[in-house]
GROMACS .gro file of C-alpha atoms in nm:
model
  495
    1MET     CA    1  -1.769   3.075  -7.283
    2ARG     CA    2  -1.416   3.055  -7.137
    3GLU     CA    3  -1.361   2.745  -6.868
    4ARG     CA    4  -1.286   2.840  -6.550
    5PRO     CA    5  -0.923   2.739  -6.431
    6PRO     CA    6  -0.913   2.501  -6.154
    7GLY     CA    7  -0.893   2.577  -5.824
    8PHE     CA    8  -0.556   2.598  -5.580
    9PHE     CA    9  -0.704   2.356  -5.331
   10ARG     CA   10  -0.691   2.106  -5.560
   11ASN     CA   11  -0.305   2.056  -5.431
   12PRO     CA   12  -0.277   1.800  -5.164
   13LEU     CA   13  -0.050   2.029  -4.988
   14VAL     CA   14  -0.242   2.335  -4.984
   15ILE     CA   15  -0.541   2.054  -4.876
   16ALA     CA   16  -0.353   1.905  -4.550
   17GLY     CA   17  -0.161   2.219  -4.470
   18ALA     CA   18  -0.529   2.418  -4.439
   19PHE     CA   19  -0.684   2.110  -4.258
   20PHE     CA   20  -0.424   2.109  -3.981
   21ALA     CA   21  -0.419   2.479  -3.924
   22LEU     CA   22  -0.775   2.484  -3.888
   23VAL     CA   23  -0.759   2.198  -3.651
   24SER     CA   24  -0.475   2.304  -3.458
   25LEU     CA   25  -0.634   2.657  -3.438
   26ALA     CA   26  -0.941   2.518  -3.335
   27ASN     CA   27  -0.783   2.353  -3.039
   28ILE     CA   28  -0.561   2.649  -2.922
   29VAL     CA   29  -0.866   2.848  -2.896
   30PHE     CA   30  -1.054   2.580  -2.692
   31LEU     CA   31  -0.711   2.511  -2.478
   32LEU     CA   32  -0.672   2.902  -2.425
   33LEU     CA   33  -1.026   2.928  -2.324
   34SER     CA   34  -1.038   2.652  -2.073
   35ASP     CA   35  -0.667   2.739  -1.947
   36ILE     CA   36  -0.800   3.088  -1.872
   37LEU     CA   37  -1.080   3.004  -1.693
   38ALA     CA   38  -0.921   2.702  -1.489
   39ALA     CA   39  -0.907   2.749  -1.128
   40ARG     CA   40  -0.542   2.604  -1.139
   41GLU     CA   41  -0.270   2.578  -1.380
   42ARG     CA   42  -0.228   2.270  -1.520
   43PRO     CA   43   0.118   2.199  -1.692
   44TYR     CA   44   0.064   1.967  -1.977
   45VAL     CA   45  -0.242   2.159  -2.099
   46GLY     CA   46   0.003   2.465  -2.120
   47ILE     CA   47   0.220   2.249  -2.301
   48PHE     CA   48  -0.005   2.151  -2.566
   49THR     CA   49  -0.161   2.520  -2.583
   50TYR     CA   50   0.147   2.705  -2.611
   51ILE     CA   51   0.401   2.503  -2.735
   52ILE     CA   52   0.281   2.180  -2.932
   53LEU     CA   53  -0.030   2.325  -3.109
   54PRO     CA   54   0.127   2.630  -3.183
   55SER     CA   55   0.389   2.469  -3.384
   56ILE     CA   56   0.171   2.244  -3.559
   57LEU     CA   57  -0.013   2.562  -3.695
   58VAL     CA   58   0.312   2.720  -3.805
   59LEU     CA   59   0.443   2.413  -3.969
   60SER     CA   60   0.073   2.371  -4.144
   61LEU     CA   61   0.073   2.710  -4.274
   62LEU     CA   62   0.437   2.673  -4.428
   63VAL     CA   63   0.300   2.349  -4.582
   64LEU     CA   64   0.032   2.540  -4.708
   65GLY     CA   65   0.230   2.793  -4.823
   66VAL     CA   66   0.453   2.542  -5.051
   67GLY     CA   67   0.153   2.383  -5.192
   68LEU     CA   68   0.060   2.739  -5.300
   69PHE     CA   69   0.355   2.782  -5.451
   70ILE     CA   70   0.392   2.461  -5.618
   71GLU     CA   71   0.071   2.511  -5.769
   72ALA     CA   72   0.148   2.865  -5.881
   73ARG     CA   73   0.421   2.715  -6.069
   74ARG     CA   74   0.251   2.430  -6.227
   75ARG     CA   75  -0.057   2.665  -6.295
   76ARG     CA   76   0.204   2.893  -6.515
   77ALA     CA   77   0.375   2.600  -6.687
   78ALA     CA   78   0.000   2.525  -6.808
   79GLY     CA   79  -0.047   2.861  -6.913
   80LEU     CA   80  -0.328   2.939  -6.713
   81ARG     CA   81  -0.313   3.216  -6.392
   82ALA     CA   82  -0.046   3.160  -6.151
   83LEU     CA   83  -0.242   3.382  -5.903
   84PRO     CA   84  -0.615   3.471  -5.847
   85VAL     CA   85  -0.761   3.786  -5.974
   86ILE     CA   86  -0.954   3.982  -5.719
   87ASP     CA   87  -1.221   4.185  -5.819
   88LEU     CA   88  -1.368   4.409  -5.509
   89ASN     CA   89  -1.649   4.531  -5.760
   90LEU     CA   90  -1.803   4.189  -5.755
   91ALA     CA   91  -2.003   4.119  -5.415
   92SER     CA   92  -1.918   3.752  -5.374
   93GLN     CA   93  -1.546   3.854  -5.417
   94ARG     CA   94  -1.592   4.162  -5.127
   95ARG     CA   95  -1.785   3.892  -4.900
   96ILE     CA   96  -1.481   3.693  -4.920
   97PHE     CA   97  -1.202   3.948  -4.922
   98VAL     CA   98  -1.406   4.091  -4.561
   99GLY     CA   99  -1.397   3.760  -4.431
  100VAL     CA  100  -1.053   3.685  -4.490
  101VAL     CA  101  -0.974   4.045  -4.347
  102VAL     CA  102  -1.174   3.927  -4.041
  103ALA     CA  103  -1.045   3.601  -3.991
  104ALA     CA  104  -0.673   3.762  -4.034
  105GLY     CA  105  -0.770   4.021  -3.767
  106VAL     CA  106  -0.899   3.753  -3.541
  107PHE     CA  107  -0.595   3.545  -3.576
  108VAL     CA  108  -0.335   3.841  -3.493
  109ALA     CA  109  -0.544   3.908  -3.193
  110LEU     CA  110  -0.516   3.523  -3.073
  111SER     CA  111  -0.152   3.505  -3.143
  112LEU     CA  112  -0.112   3.850  -2.917
  113VAL     CA  113  -0.305   3.670  -2.638
  114GLY     CA  114  -0.111   3.327  -2.731
  115SER     CA  115   0.247   3.484  -2.718
  116TYR     CA  116   0.158   3.662  -2.400
  117GLN     CA  117  -0.012   3.389  -2.218
  118PHE     CA  118   0.327   3.156  -2.382
  119TYR     CA  119   0.559   3.452  -2.224
  120GLN     CA  120   0.374   3.366  -1.892
  121PHE     CA  121   0.355   2.997  -1.873
  122ALA     CA  122   0.723   2.979  -2.012
  123GLU     CA  123   0.808   3.171  -1.699
  124SER     CA  124   0.602   2.986  -1.452
  125GLU     CA  125   0.690   2.714  -1.147
  126THR     CA  126   0.443   2.514  -1.317
  127PHE     CA  127   0.673   2.495  -1.647
  128CYS     CA  128   0.957   2.475  -1.430
  129GLY     CA  129   0.884   2.248  -1.200
  130GLN     CA  130   0.611   2.016  -1.355
  131ALA     CA  131   0.632   2.004  -1.728
  132CYS     CA  132   0.940   1.804  -1.739
  133HIS     CA  133   0.809   1.623  -1.462
  134PRO     CA  134   1.064   1.357  -1.352
  135VAL     CA  135   1.393   1.562  -1.414
  136MET     CA  136   1.267   1.847  -1.201
  137LYS     CA  137   1.039   1.669  -0.958
  138PRO     CA  138   1.331   1.669  -0.661
  139GLU     CA  139   1.380   2.044  -0.720
  140PHE     CA  140   1.041   2.133  -0.752
  141THR     CA  141   0.931   1.962  -0.440
  142ALA     CA  142   1.170   2.087  -0.231
  143HIS     CA  143   1.128   2.428  -0.328
  144GLN     CA  144   0.733   2.422  -0.296
  145VAL     CA  145   0.830   2.350   0.095
  146SER     CA  146   1.141   2.556   0.107
  147ALA     CA  147   1.132   2.938   0.252
  148HIS     CA  148   1.140   3.082  -0.094
  149ALA     CA  149   0.856   2.879  -0.186
  150ARG     CA  150   0.711   3.200  -0.301
  151VAL     CA  151   0.963   3.339  -0.536
  152GLY     CA  152   0.930   3.240  -0.881
  153CYS     CA  153   1.175   2.952  -1.038
  154THR     CA  154   1.292   3.234  -1.283
  155GLU     CA  155   1.376   3.492  -1.002
  156CYS     CA  156   1.658   3.363  -0.929
  157HIS     CA  157   1.762   3.158  -1.184
  158VAL     CA  158   1.673   3.412  -1.467
  159GLY     CA  159   1.627   3.750  -1.295
  160GLY     CA  160   1.533   4.067  -1.476
  161GLY     CA  161   1.643   4.187  -1.805
  162ALA     CA  162   1.632   4.037  -2.212
  163THR     CA  163   1.985   3.907  -2.229
  164TRP     CA  164   1.942   3.687  -1.944
  165PHE     CA  165   1.582   3.576  -2.086
  166VAL     CA  166   1.726   3.473  -2.387
  167ARG     CA  167   2.029   3.273  -2.273
  168SER     CA  168   1.789   3.104  -2.044
  169LYS     CA  169   1.570   3.024  -2.327
  170PHE     CA  170   1.863   2.911  -2.548
  171SER     CA  171   1.976   2.715  -2.242
  172GLY     CA  172   1.640   2.554  -2.209
  173ALA     CA  173   1.591   2.444  -2.544
  174ALA     CA  174   1.898   2.218  -2.512
  175GLN     CA  175   1.762   2.092  -2.201
  176ALA     CA  176   1.425   2.034  -2.395
  177VAL     CA  177   1.591   1.813  -2.650
  178ALA     CA  178   1.824   1.636  -2.376
  179PHE     CA  179   1.489   1.540  -2.156
  180ALA     CA  180   1.287   1.433  -2.507
  181LEU     CA  181   1.586   1.228  -2.595
  182ASP     CA  182   1.636   1.080  -2.229
  183ARG     CA  183   1.986   1.179  -2.238
  184TYR     CA  184   1.999   1.360  -1.902
  185PRO     CA  185   2.238   1.274  -1.612
  186ARG     CA  186   2.087   1.144  -1.294
  187PRO     CA  187   2.133   1.324  -1.058
  188ILE     CA  188   2.155   1.699  -1.187
  189PRO     CA  189   2.509   1.811  -1.113
  190THR     CA  190   2.583   2.112  -0.931
  191PRO     CA  191   2.680   2.345  -0.932
  192VAL     CA  192   2.509   2.518  -1.188
  193LYS     CA  193   2.703   2.628  -1.471
  194ASN     CA  194   2.676   2.998  -1.626
  195LEU     CA  195   2.411   3.094  -1.347
  196ARG     CA  196   2.327   3.461  -1.290
  197PRO     CA  197   2.573   3.637  -1.019
  198ALA     CA  198   2.438   3.642  -0.692
  199GLN     CA  199   2.438   4.005  -0.689
  200GLU     CA  200   2.228   4.029  -0.982
  201THR     CA  201   1.959   3.804  -0.799
  202CYS     CA  202   1.950   3.699  -0.417
  203GLU     CA  203   2.109   4.105  -0.363
  204GLN     CA  204   1.796   4.210  -0.487
  205CYS     CA  205   1.584   4.111  -0.178
  206HIS     CA  206   1.900   4.021   0.091
  207TRP     CA  207   2.077   4.358   0.089
  208PRO     CA  208   2.415   4.280   0.247
  209GLU     CA  209   2.487   4.620   0.336
  210LYS     CA  210   2.178   4.602   0.591
  211PHE     CA  211   2.295   4.292   0.739
  212TRP     CA  212   2.403   4.359   1.135
  213GLY     CA  213   2.379   4.248   1.478
  214ASP     CA  214   2.295   3.900   1.620
  215GLU     CA  215   2.043   3.625   1.549
  216PHE     CA  216   1.864   3.429   1.834
  217ARG     CA  217   1.832   3.065   1.726
  218ARG     CA  218   1.695   2.751   1.919
  219ILE     CA  219   1.804   2.421   1.783
  220THR     CA  220   1.590   2.102   1.895
  221HIS     CA  221   1.743   1.708   1.866
  222PHE     CA  222   1.592   1.421   1.967
  223ALA     CA  223   1.821   1.132   2.069
  224ALA     CA  224   1.781   0.741   1.958
  225ASP     CA  225   1.711   0.606   2.294
  226GLU     CA  226   1.397   0.455   2.414
  227ARG     CA  227   1.274   0.775   2.552
  228ASN     CA  228   1.334   0.998   2.254
  229THR     CA  229   1.495   1.207   2.517
  230ARG     CA  230   1.489   1.615   2.426
  231ARG     CA  231   1.788   1.808   2.372
  232GLU     CA  232   1.749   2.192   2.316
  233ILE     CA  233   2.026   2.439   2.235
  234GLN     CA  234   2.014   2.817   2.251
  235LEU     CA  235   2.272   3.046   2.080
  236LEU     CA  236   2.345   3.375   1.925
  237MET     CA  237   2.415   3.364   1.561
  238LYS     CA  238   2.644   3.655   1.489
  239VAL     CA  239   2.542   3.773   1.165
  240GLY     CA  240   2.763   4.079   1.139
  241GLY     CA  241   2.728   4.237   0.794
  242GLY     CA  242   2.818   4.622   0.720
  243GLY     CA  243   2.979   4.817   0.414
  244VAL     CA  244   3.157   5.106   0.260
  245VAL     CA  245   2.885   5.322   0.459
  246ALA     CA  246   2.802   5.122   0.753
  247GLY     CA  247   3.197   5.098   0.875
  248GLU     CA  248   3.398   4.782   0.924
  249GLY     CA  249   3.193   4.481   0.928
  250SER     CA  250   3.216   4.144   1.151
  251GLY     CA  251   3.022   3.805   1.181
  252ILE     CA  252   2.954   3.603   0.969
  253HIS     CA  253   2.828   3.836   0.695
  254TRP     CA  254   3.188   3.978   0.693
  255HIS     CA  255   3.282   3.762   0.416
  256MET     CA  256   2.962   3.945   0.206
  257ASN     CA  257   3.128   4.281   0.365
  258LEU     CA  258   3.089   4.527   0.054
  259SER     CA  259   3.468   4.660   0.147
  260HIS     CA  260   3.609   4.295   0.157
  261GLU     CA  261   3.655   4.051  -0.141
  262VAL     CA  262   3.717   3.684  -0.088
  263TRP     CA  263   3.883   3.454  -0.370
  264TYR     CA  264   3.946   3.124  -0.357
  265VAL     CA  265   4.051   2.798  -0.522
  266ALA     CA  266   3.855   2.480  -0.476
  267LYS     CA  267   4.025   2.089  -0.566
  268ASP     CA  268   3.643   1.967  -0.691
  269ALA     CA  269   3.345   2.074  -0.867
  270GLN     CA  270   3.120   2.112  -0.584
  271ARG     CA  271   3.412   2.337  -0.403
  272GLN     CA  272   3.403   2.121  -0.097
  273GLU     CA  273   3.791   2.098  -0.043
  274VAL     CA  274   3.953   2.472  -0.072
  275LEU     CA  275   4.323   2.471  -0.146
  276TRP     CA  276   4.411   2.870  -0.130
  277VAL     CA  277   4.244   3.168  -0.013
  278GLN     CA  278   4.310   3.524  -0.101
  279ALA     CA  279   4.146   3.789   0.144
  280ARG     CA  280   4.158   4.163   0.062
  281ASP     CA  281   4.057   4.451   0.333
  282GLN     CA  282   3.950   4.790   0.309
  283GLN     CA  283   4.292   4.929   0.311
  284GLY     CA  284   4.347   4.716   0.018
  285ARG     CA  285   4.602   4.474   0.205
  286VAL     CA  286   4.603   4.110   0.091
  287THR     CA  287   4.651   3.841   0.254
  288GLU     CA  288   4.688   3.475   0.096
  289TYR     CA  289   4.637   3.137   0.269
  290LEU     CA  290   4.731   2.803   0.150
  291ALA     CA  291   4.621   2.478   0.291
  292ARG     CA  292   4.889   2.264   0.460
  293ASP     CA  293   4.857   1.957   0.262
  294ALA     CA  294   4.794   2.181  -0.075
  295LYS     CA  295   5.101   2.127  -0.344
  296LEU     CA  296   5.032   2.459  -0.555
  297GLY     CA  297   5.307   2.692  -0.645
  298PRO     CA  298   5.258   3.039  -0.741
  299GLU     CA  299   5.241   2.913  -1.112
  300GLU     CA  300   4.961   2.699  -1.036
  301ILE     CA  301   4.788   2.933  -0.836
  302ALA     CA  302   4.826   3.212  -1.109
  303LYS     CA  303   4.691   2.956  -1.366
  304ALA     CA  304   4.393   2.805  -1.142
  305GLU     CA  305   4.026   2.913  -1.154
  306LYS     CA  306   3.950   3.198  -0.910
  307ARG     CA  307   3.600   3.231  -0.740
  308ARG     CA  308   3.486   3.549  -0.616
  309MET     CA  309   3.290   3.426  -0.243
  310ASP     CA  310   2.935   3.535  -0.260
  311CYS     CA  311   2.592   3.442  -0.136
  312MET     CA  312   2.585   3.119  -0.286
  313ASP     CA  313   2.899   2.961  -0.131
  314CYS     CA  314   2.746   2.948   0.187
  315HIS     CA  315   2.387   2.962   0.070
  316SER     CA  316   2.439   2.660  -0.127
  317ARG     CA  317   2.113   2.529  -0.102
  318PRO     CA  318   1.873   2.848  -0.066
  319SER     CA  319   1.540   2.687  -0.178
  320HIS     CA  320   1.627   2.333  -0.344
  321ILE     CA  321   1.661   2.172   0.026
  322TYR     CA  322   1.665   1.810   0.082
  323GLN     CA  323   1.605   1.775   0.485
  324ALA     CA  324   1.836   1.517   0.604
  325PRO     CA  325   1.623   1.235   0.775
  326ASP     CA  326   1.777   1.271   1.134
  327ARG     CA  327   1.685   1.626   1.108
  328ALA     CA  328   1.333   1.579   0.925
  329VAL     CA  329   1.232   1.326   1.227
  330ASP     CA  330   1.348   1.588   1.491
  331GLU     CA  331   1.095   1.852   1.310
  332SER     CA  332   0.813   1.619   1.303
  333LEU     CA  333   0.861   1.512   1.620
  334LEU     CA  334   0.922   1.908   1.781
  335ALA     CA  335   0.573   1.982   1.542
  336GLY     CA  336   0.388   1.693   1.687
  337ARG     CA  337   0.364   1.479   1.388
  338LEU     CA  338   0.527   1.208   1.554
  339ASP     CA  339   0.455   1.095   1.893
  340PRO     CA  340   0.744   1.145   2.102
  341SER     CA  341   0.579   0.890   2.345
  342LEU     CA  342   0.631   0.587   2.081
  343PRO     CA  343   0.967   0.423   2.203
  344PHE     CA  344   1.245   0.447   1.993
  345ILE     CA  345   1.069   0.647   1.714
  346LYS     CA  346   1.313   0.865   1.643
  347ARG     CA  347   1.566   0.571   1.588
  348GLU     CA  348   1.310   0.322   1.384
  349ALA     CA  349   1.221   0.645   1.164
  350VAL     CA  350   1.559   0.715   1.054
  351LYS     CA  351   1.651   0.395   0.995
  352ALA     CA  352   1.321   0.335   0.786
  353LEU     CA  353   1.402   0.651   0.633
  354THR     CA  354   1.752   0.558   0.506
  355ALA     CA  355   1.702   0.187   0.401
  356SER     CA  356   1.788   0.159   0.013
  357TYR     CA  357   1.465   0.175  -0.180
  358PRO     CA  358   1.462   0.151  -0.557
  359SER     CA  359   1.158   0.355  -0.625
  360THR     CA  360   0.905   0.564  -0.420
  361ALA     CA  361   0.624   0.374  -0.437
  362GLN     CA  362   0.845   0.064  -0.314
  363ALA     CA  363   1.022   0.293  -0.061
  364LYS     CA  364   0.655   0.372   0.112
  365GLU     CA  365   0.555   0.028   0.133
  366GLY     CA  366   0.898  -0.057   0.277
  367ILE     CA  367   0.871   0.201   0.532
  368ALA     CA  368   0.518   0.080   0.629
  369LYS     CA  369   0.666  -0.230   0.707
  370ALA     CA  370   0.934  -0.166   0.882
  371VAL     CA  371   0.776   0.075   1.148
  372ASP     CA  372   0.470  -0.172   1.185
  373ALA     CA  373   0.733  -0.498   1.231
  374PHE     CA  374   0.954  -0.324   1.472
  375TYR     CA  375   0.621  -0.229   1.760
  376ARG     CA  376   0.490  -0.563   1.693
  377ALA     CA  377   0.814  -0.764   1.781
  378GLN     CA  378   0.844  -0.543   2.057
  379SER     CA  379   0.524  -0.565   2.202
  380SER     CA  380   0.180  -0.702   2.099
  381ASP     CA  381   0.025  -0.467   2.359
  382LEU     CA  382   0.215  -0.135   2.288
  383ALA     CA  383   0.116  -0.190   1.898
  384ARG     CA  384  -0.264  -0.243   2.000
  385GLN     CA  385  -0.249   0.061   2.255
  386LYS     CA  386  -0.040   0.266   2.018
  387SER     CA  387  -0.189   0.189   1.669
  388GLU     CA  388  -0.328   0.503   1.583
  389ALA     CA  389  -0.004   0.694   1.674
  390ILE     CA  390   0.174   0.418   1.466
  391LYS     CA  391  -0.043   0.463   1.160
  392ARG     CA  392   0.036   0.853   1.231
  393ALA     CA  393   0.400   0.782   1.224
  394ILE     CA  394   0.397   0.560   0.888
  395ALA     CA  395   0.211   0.854   0.718
  396GLU     CA  396   0.444   1.116   0.848
  397LEU     CA  397   0.764   0.930   0.755
  398GLN     CA  398   0.556   0.840   0.404
  399ARG     CA  399   0.510   1.226   0.380
  400VAL     CA  400   0.903   1.309   0.488
  401TYR     CA  401   1.067   1.036   0.234
  402GLN     CA  402   0.875   1.187  -0.067
  403THR     CA  403   0.973   1.563  -0.008
  404THR     CA  404   1.349   1.476   0.067
  405ILE     CA  405   1.469   1.150  -0.137
  406PHE     CA  406   1.397   1.090  -0.475
  407PRO     CA  407   1.540   0.695  -0.580
  408GLU     CA  408   1.447   0.753  -0.971
  409MET     CA  409   1.666   1.044  -0.993
  410LYS     CA  410   1.931   0.907  -0.761
  411VAL     CA  411   1.883   1.257  -0.497
  412ASN     CA  412   1.903   1.242  -0.152
  413TRP     CA  413   2.013   1.453   0.130
  414ARG     CA  414   2.367   1.358   0.077
  415THR     CA  415   2.368   1.431  -0.319
  416TYR     CA  416   2.412   1.807  -0.299
  417PRO     CA  417   2.600   1.968  -0.039
  418ASP     CA  418   2.444   2.251   0.240
  419ASN     CA  419   2.681   2.490   0.306
  420ILE     CA  420   2.527   2.708   0.555
  421GLY     CA  421   2.691   2.592   0.936
  422HIS     CA  422   2.905   2.295   0.966
  423TYR     CA  423   2.697   1.998   1.072
  424ARG     CA  424   2.663   1.748   0.800
  425PHE     CA  425   2.865   1.908   0.516
  426PRO     CA  426   3.215   2.105   0.606
  427GLY     CA  427   3.008   2.412   0.513
  428CYS     CA  428   3.260   2.676   0.713
  429PHE     CA  429   3.516   2.399   0.795
  430ARG     CA  430   3.618   2.450   0.415
  431CYS     CA  431   3.814   2.730   0.519
  432HIS     CA  432   3.790   2.742   0.885
  433ASP     CA  433   3.964   2.441   0.957
  434GLY     CA  434   4.274   2.566   1.093
  435GLN     CA  435   4.471   2.404   0.855
  436HIS     CA  436   4.518   2.728   0.603
  437VAL     CA  437   4.771   2.960   0.689
  438SER     CA  438   4.980   3.270   0.514
  439GLN     CA  439   5.338   3.322   0.458
  440GLU     CA  440   5.347   3.471   0.778
  441GLY     CA  441   5.209   3.222   0.970
  442LYS     CA  442   4.849   3.381   1.019
  443ILE     CA  443   4.557   3.086   1.039
  444ILE     CA  444   4.233   3.108   0.939
  445ARG     CA  445   4.095   3.009   1.273
  446LYS     CA  446   3.866   2.712   1.374
  447GLU     CA  447   3.677   2.853   1.674
  448CYS     CA  448   3.315   2.830   1.768
  449ALA     CA  449   3.314   3.164   1.914
  450ILE     CA  450   3.369   3.300   1.547
  451CYS     CA  451   3.022   3.268   1.455
  452HIS     CA  452   2.822   3.209   1.728
  453VAL     CA  453   2.793   3.191   2.124
  454VAL     CA  454   2.566   2.910   2.334
  455VAL     CA  455   2.335   3.076   2.562
  456ALA     CA  456   2.180   2.809   2.716
  457GLU     CA  457   2.181   2.391   2.670
  458SER     CA  458   1.956   2.125   2.799
  459GLU     CA  459   1.877   1.788   2.789
  460GLY     CA  460   1.539   1.585   2.879
  461GLY     CA  461   1.423   1.900   3.024
  462LYS     CA  462   1.751   1.976   3.255
  463PRO     CA  463   1.944   2.275   3.183
  464VAL     CA  464   2.347   2.171   3.083
  465PRO     CA  465   2.620   2.411   3.242
  466VAL     CA  466   2.764   2.616   2.958
  467LYS     CA  467   3.124   2.735   2.982
  468LYS     CA  468   3.231   3.047   2.828
  469GLY     CA  469   2.947   3.022   2.554
  470GLU     CA  470   3.079   2.719   2.410
  471PHE     CA  471   2.869   2.411   2.292
  472THR     CA  472   2.885   2.109   2.528
  473HIS     CA  473   2.878   1.830   2.331
  474PRO     CA  474   2.682   1.493   2.507
  475VAL     CA  475   2.946   1.262   2.404
  476GLU     CA  476   3.310   1.381   2.588
  477LEU     CA  477   3.550   1.481   2.248
  478GLY     CA  478   3.840   1.657   2.421
  479ASP     CA  479   3.908   1.979   2.199
  480LEU     CA  480   3.625   2.054   1.984
  481THR     CA  481   3.856   2.244   1.732
  482GLN     CA  482   4.037   1.937   1.691
  483VAL     CA  483   3.732   1.752   1.536
  484THR     CA  484   3.449   1.818   1.245
  485CYS     CA  485   3.095   1.798   1.306
  486SER     CA  486   3.002   1.615   0.929
  487ASP     CA  487   3.281   1.328   1.040
  488CYS     CA  488   3.009   1.167   1.235
  489HIS     CA  489   2.708   1.325   1.190
  490THR     CA  490   2.651   1.222   0.782
  491GLY     CA  491   2.194   1.318   0.879
  492GLY     CA  492   2.141   0.916   0.905
  493ALA     CA  493   2.159   0.717   1.201
  494SER     CA  494   2.288   0.863   1.482
  495PRO     CA  495   2.719   0.768   1.552
   0.00000   0.00000   0.00000
């Protein structure tokens, strides 16, 4: 009787490959079912289910294939059959064959489900914001409390179409390597390079041609005095708009009018210092403006990198907004989360938030100590009578800190310029500073009334006279066109 040749599974690579393939497959099935049935997304389960374990499975199958190849060569050299003989006339082999076909079908079905789930997971906010938790914590946290919280990360950062999807995955792979090797910058630099144009993302929801008219706004501030005096400003924002069909536009969105083109050259990477501006109107007339202190000749301008103005040049932080401490405290006071009857709470809250802390945990402890110590030093009776309000104030300030300041990533409200308006960053005044002049002597004006008209002002509940729709500053500063808000208002303690 002929001796039966030894089986293929005598090779250690085949044994190891088969073992790890089965273990990883079993884990994938278990985690896939648990993820589908889970009440909420779990970022680290998703990473194991759709990235790590499938990678181990594929690697194990490759090891299994290499083992089978080596064993086949060894058997051929020994004069044995290099490949197994399949005879479906034998009942035992038919059962094995049917089992293999069923297992392969189940594997393919699971692969299809897994591939779809991987695509969904890779496009989710959970993956983008929480998988790389230390890196993206500031951006994810800010996004969750923004007006775009229900808009997925990829809808703005990737958009539709296969081309940008593939580009984003290649870029993401490089970022994943940097994260794994702990070689990412702190903070993450902006603006993001090679970001998809705003016309292909923002403008899918925000339609520039349909912007028109004025928008009413009420802005409330609280003073850093003992009574936390409330000051209110009501104004009309000249949103403006228009387009080729609607006609010549006006107001703020004149810059986005489809019949206009505005190009500029910036001196710095964050585009905060604009040296040269070119405006092309509906008739094709071109006007160039040069900053008075810019030392740019025609050759330098021709060679310089020019950018066409779009949504992101003003809406530079559309979702990932880090509230300045003074504004965050104003909103907490306005919403009643801070008690305005606590003496000096505005001043002390901003002071506690803007202190330097090496970590979030130490910040929470430092805020609690600072606020509690201040009111104890003021008056033991006050501290006792207002103990509950003080506790709520401490909890609110700790919440504010954790949603706006991230010392581990070196991110705070000053890290990334927010160019909407001109209160804490130059914003509008990058161009509208009265210092950009054309060859004909035309100046890009710095006048409040270009963009808004003040309707009413009040301080401590008493009306403040409004002259010609212009803002009345609480402190006499003379001609407001000669000063810039962000020179004094940094987002921290009041000047």
